[in-house]
Coordinates of C-alpha atoms in Angstrom, one line a residue:
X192 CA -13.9 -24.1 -6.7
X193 CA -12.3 -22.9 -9.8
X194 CA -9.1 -21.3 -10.7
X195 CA -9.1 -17.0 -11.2
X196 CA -7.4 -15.2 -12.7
X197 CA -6.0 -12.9 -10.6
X198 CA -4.8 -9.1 -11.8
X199 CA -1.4 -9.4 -12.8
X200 CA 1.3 -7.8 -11.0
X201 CA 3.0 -4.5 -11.8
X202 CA 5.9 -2.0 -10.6
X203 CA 4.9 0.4 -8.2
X204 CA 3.6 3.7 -9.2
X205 CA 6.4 4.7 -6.9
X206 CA 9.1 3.0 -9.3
X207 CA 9.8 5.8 -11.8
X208 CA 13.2 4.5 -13.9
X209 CA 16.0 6.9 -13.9
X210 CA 19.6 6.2 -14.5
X211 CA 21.2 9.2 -13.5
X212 CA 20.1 8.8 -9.9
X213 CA 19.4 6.1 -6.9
X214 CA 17.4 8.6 -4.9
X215 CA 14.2 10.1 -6.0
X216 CA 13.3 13.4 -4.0
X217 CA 9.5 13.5 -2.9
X218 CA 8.1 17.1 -1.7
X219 CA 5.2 16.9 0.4
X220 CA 2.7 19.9 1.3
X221 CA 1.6 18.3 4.9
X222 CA 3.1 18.1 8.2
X223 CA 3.4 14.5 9.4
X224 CA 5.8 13.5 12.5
X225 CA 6.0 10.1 12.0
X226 CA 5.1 6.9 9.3
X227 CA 2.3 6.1 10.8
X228 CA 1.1 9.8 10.5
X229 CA 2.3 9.8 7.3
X230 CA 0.6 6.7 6.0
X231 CA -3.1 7.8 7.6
X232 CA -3.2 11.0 5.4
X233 CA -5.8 10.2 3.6
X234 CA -4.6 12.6 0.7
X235 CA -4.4 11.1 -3.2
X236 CA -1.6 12.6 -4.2
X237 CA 0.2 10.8 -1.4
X238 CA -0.9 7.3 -2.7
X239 CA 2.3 6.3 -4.7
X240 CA 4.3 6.9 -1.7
X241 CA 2.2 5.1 0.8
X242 CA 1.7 2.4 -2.1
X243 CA 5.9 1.7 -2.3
X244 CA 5.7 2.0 1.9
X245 CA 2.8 -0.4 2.5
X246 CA 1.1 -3.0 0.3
X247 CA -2.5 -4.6 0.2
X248 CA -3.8 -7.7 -1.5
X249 CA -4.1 -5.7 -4.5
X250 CA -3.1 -2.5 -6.0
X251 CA -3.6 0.0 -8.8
X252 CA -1.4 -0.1 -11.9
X253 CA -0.2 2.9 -13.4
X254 CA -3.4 2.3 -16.0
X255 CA -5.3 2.5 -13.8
X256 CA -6.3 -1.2 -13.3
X257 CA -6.2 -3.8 -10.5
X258 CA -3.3 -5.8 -9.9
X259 CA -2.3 -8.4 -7.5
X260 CA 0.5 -6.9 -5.3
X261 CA 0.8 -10.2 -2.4
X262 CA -1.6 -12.8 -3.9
X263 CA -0.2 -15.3 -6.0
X264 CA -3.1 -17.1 -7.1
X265 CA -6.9 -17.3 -6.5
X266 CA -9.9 -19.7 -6.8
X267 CA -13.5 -18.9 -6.4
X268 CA -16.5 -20.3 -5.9
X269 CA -18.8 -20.8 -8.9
X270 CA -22.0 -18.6 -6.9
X271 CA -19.2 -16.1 -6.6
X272 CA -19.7 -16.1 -2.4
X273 CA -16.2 -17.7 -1.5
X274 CA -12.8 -16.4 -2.4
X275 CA -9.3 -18.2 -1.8
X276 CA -6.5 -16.4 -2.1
X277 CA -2.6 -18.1 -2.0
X278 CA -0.2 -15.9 -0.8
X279 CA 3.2 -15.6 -2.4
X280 CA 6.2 -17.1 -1.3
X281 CA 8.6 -15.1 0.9
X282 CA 6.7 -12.1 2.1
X283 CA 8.2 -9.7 5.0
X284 CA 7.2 -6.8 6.8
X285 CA 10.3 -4.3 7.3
X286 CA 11.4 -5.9 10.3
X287 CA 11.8 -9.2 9.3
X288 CA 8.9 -10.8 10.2
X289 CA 6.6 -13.4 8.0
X290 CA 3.7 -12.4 6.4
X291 CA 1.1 -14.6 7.1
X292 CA -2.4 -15.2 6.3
X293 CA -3.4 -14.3 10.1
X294 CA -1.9 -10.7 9.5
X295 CA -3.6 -10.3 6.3
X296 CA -7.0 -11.1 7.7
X297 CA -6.7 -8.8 11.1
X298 CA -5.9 -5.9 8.6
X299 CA -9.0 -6.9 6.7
X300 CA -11.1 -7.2 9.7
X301 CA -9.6 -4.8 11.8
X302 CA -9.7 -4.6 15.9
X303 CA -12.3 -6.3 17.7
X304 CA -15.1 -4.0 18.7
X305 CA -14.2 -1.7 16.1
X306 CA -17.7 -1.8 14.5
X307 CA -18.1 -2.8 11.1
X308 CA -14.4 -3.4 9.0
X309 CA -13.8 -1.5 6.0
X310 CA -14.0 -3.8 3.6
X311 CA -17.3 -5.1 5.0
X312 CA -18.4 -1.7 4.6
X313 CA -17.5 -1.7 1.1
X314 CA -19.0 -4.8 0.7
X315 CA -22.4 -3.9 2.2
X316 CA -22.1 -0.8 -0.2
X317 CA -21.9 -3.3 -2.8
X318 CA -24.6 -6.0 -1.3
X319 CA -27.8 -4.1 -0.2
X320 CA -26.2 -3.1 2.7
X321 CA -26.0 -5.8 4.2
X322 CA -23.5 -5.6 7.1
X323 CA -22.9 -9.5 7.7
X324 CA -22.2 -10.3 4.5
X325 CA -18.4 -10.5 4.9
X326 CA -16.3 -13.3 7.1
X327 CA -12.2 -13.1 6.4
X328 CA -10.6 -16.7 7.5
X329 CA -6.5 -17.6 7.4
X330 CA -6.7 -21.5 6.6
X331 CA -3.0 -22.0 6.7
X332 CA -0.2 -19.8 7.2
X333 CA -0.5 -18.6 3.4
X334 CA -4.2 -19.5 2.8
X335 CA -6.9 -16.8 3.1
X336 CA -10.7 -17.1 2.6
X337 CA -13.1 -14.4 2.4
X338 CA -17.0 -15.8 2.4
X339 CA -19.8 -13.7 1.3
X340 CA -23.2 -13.6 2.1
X341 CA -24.0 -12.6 -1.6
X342 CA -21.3 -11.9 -4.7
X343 CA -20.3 -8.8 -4.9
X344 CA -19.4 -7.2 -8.3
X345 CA -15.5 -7.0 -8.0
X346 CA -14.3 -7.9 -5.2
X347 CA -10.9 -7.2 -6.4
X348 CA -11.5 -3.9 -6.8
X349 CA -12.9 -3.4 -3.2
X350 CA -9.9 -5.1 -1.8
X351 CA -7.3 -2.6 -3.5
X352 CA -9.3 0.5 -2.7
X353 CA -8.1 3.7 -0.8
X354 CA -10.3 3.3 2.3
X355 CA -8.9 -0.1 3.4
X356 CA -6.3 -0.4 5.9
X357 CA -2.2 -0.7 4.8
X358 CA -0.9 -4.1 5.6
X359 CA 0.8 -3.1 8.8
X360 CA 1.6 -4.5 12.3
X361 CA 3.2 -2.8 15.7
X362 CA 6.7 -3.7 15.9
X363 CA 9.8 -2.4 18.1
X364 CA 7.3 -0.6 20.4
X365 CA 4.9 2.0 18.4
X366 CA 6.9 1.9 15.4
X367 CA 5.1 0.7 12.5
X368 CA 6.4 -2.2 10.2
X369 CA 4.9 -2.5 6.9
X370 CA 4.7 -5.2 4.1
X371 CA 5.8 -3.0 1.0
X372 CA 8.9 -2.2 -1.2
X373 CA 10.5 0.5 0.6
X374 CA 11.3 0.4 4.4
X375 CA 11.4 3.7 6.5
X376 CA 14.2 4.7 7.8
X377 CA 13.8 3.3 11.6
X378 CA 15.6 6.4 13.4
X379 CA 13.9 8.6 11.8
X380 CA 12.7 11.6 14.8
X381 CA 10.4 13.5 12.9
X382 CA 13.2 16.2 11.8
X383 CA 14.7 16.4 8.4
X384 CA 13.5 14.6 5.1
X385 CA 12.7 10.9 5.8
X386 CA 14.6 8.1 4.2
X387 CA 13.1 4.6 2.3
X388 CA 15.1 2.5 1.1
X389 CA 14.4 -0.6 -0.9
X390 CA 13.5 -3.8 1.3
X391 CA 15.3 -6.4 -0.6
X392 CA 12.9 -9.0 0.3
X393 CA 9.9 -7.8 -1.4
X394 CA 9.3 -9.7 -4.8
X395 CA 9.3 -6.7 -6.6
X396 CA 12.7 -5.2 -5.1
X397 CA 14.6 -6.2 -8.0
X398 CA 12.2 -4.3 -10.8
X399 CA 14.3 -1.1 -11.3
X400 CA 12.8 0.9 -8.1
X401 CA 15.1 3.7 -6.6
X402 CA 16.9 2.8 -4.3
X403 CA 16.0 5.4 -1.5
X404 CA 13.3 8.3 -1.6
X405 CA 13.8 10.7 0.4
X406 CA 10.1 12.4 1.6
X407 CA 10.8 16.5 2.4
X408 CA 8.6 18.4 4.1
X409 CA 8.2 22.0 1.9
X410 CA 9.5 24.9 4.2
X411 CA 6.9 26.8 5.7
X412 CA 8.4 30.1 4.4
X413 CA 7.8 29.0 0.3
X414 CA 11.3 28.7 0.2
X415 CA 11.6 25.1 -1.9
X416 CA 12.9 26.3 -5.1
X417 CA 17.0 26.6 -3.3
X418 CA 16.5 23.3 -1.7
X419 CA 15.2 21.6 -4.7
X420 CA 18.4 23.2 -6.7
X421 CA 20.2 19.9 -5.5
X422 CA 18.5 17.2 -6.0
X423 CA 16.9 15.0 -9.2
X424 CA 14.3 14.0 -10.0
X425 CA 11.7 15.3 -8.2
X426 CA 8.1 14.5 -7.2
X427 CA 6.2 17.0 -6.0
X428 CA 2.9 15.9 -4.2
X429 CA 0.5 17.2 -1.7
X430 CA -2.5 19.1 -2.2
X431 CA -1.4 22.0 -0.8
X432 CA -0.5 25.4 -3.3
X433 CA 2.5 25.7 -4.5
X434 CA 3.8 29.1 -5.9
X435 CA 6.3 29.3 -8.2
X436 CA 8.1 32.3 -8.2
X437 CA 7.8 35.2 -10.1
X438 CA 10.7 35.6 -13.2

């Protein structure tokens, strides 16, 4: 095995730097009445929010490249068939909890019986279809493997793609906990704009992130410019239309 270098890591595209405010106000076009709902819109204006809710392996800087969001280092094989990734130090979903090379490899894998995963999908995509090219192992409690049948171009790539699952696990019945930099608020009902707020023990809770973001829901009458009056900055996402009224 030899040392790779992994992507470095970068701020959230979330984690816009603005002194005159703690909160950043974030408009969405689409009903969702919970995080969970909210996080399975598969909508690409939405990613910087489910980005600073959720993490993966790796991510996608604000440049557009790949950059490692939970791995602290890597080492791979020289027939590029066998990746090891070591997890950094200290990582939590929302609720507390460890994350641990076990979680990372049942969000890779997904649920038994499921059928293929998505990343062995994207792997097949990328190997001549072939759909047994993937295994995803947790050697230690901060140790993963991933063993191909055959390399794959970037593998890297694959794992911070759109279409793979959000590091996520049940917790406090069907409430979602997620490994990110922002934690939803937990009483949220589904009425009203819902609250993040930083999860001080993310490594990357200290880079200059707001400290909440509020998510609104834009009235179904058009009426957003009067409730945007108060608040700044703004991010306006969604691919809904938006009409701006008339002077």
């Amino acid at each position: 095995m030899t040392d790779h270098d992994s992507p470095s890591t970068t701020r959230s595209p979330a984690a816009v730097r603005n002194l005159a405010s703690e909160t950043l106000a974030v408009f969405v076009n689409t009903e969702f009445a919970s995080v969970a709902e909210l996080m399975a819109l598969d909508d690409p204006a939405l990613r910087p929010v489910q980005r600073a809710i959720a993490d993966r392996l790796y991510g996608v800087g604000r440049d557009g490249t790949v950059t490692s969001v939970l791995v602290q280092s890597c080492q791979r094989t020289l027939d590029g068939c066998t990746y090891r990734f070591q997890l950094k130090d200290g990582l939590k979903f929302h609720d507390g909890g460890e994350v641990t090379a076990d979680d990372v490899a049942s969000a890779l894998v997904g649920p038994a019986g499921a059928g293929p995963s998505p990343l062995a999908l994207l792997v097949a995509e990328d190997a001549g279809r072939d759909r047994t090219a993937l295994a995803v192992e947790a050697l230690s409690r901060n140790r993963l493997e991933i063993r191909l049948a055959r390399p794959v171009e970037d593998l890297f790539s694959l794992l911070a793609l759109s279409s793979l699952p959000w590091l996520g696990r049940e917790a406090g019945g069907s409430k979602p906990s997620y490994a990110g930099v922002y934690a939803p608020d937990p009483a949220w009902a589904g009425r009203g704009p819902l609250r993040l707020s930083i999860h001080g023990s993310h490594p990357r809770a200290a880079e200059g992130h707001f400290k909440h973001i509020d998510i609104y829901r834009l009235p179904a009458d058009g009426d957003w410019l009067g409730a945007l009056t108060p608040l700044a900055p703004v991010l306006l996402l969604g691919t809904g239309r938006v009409s701006l009224p008339a002077d």
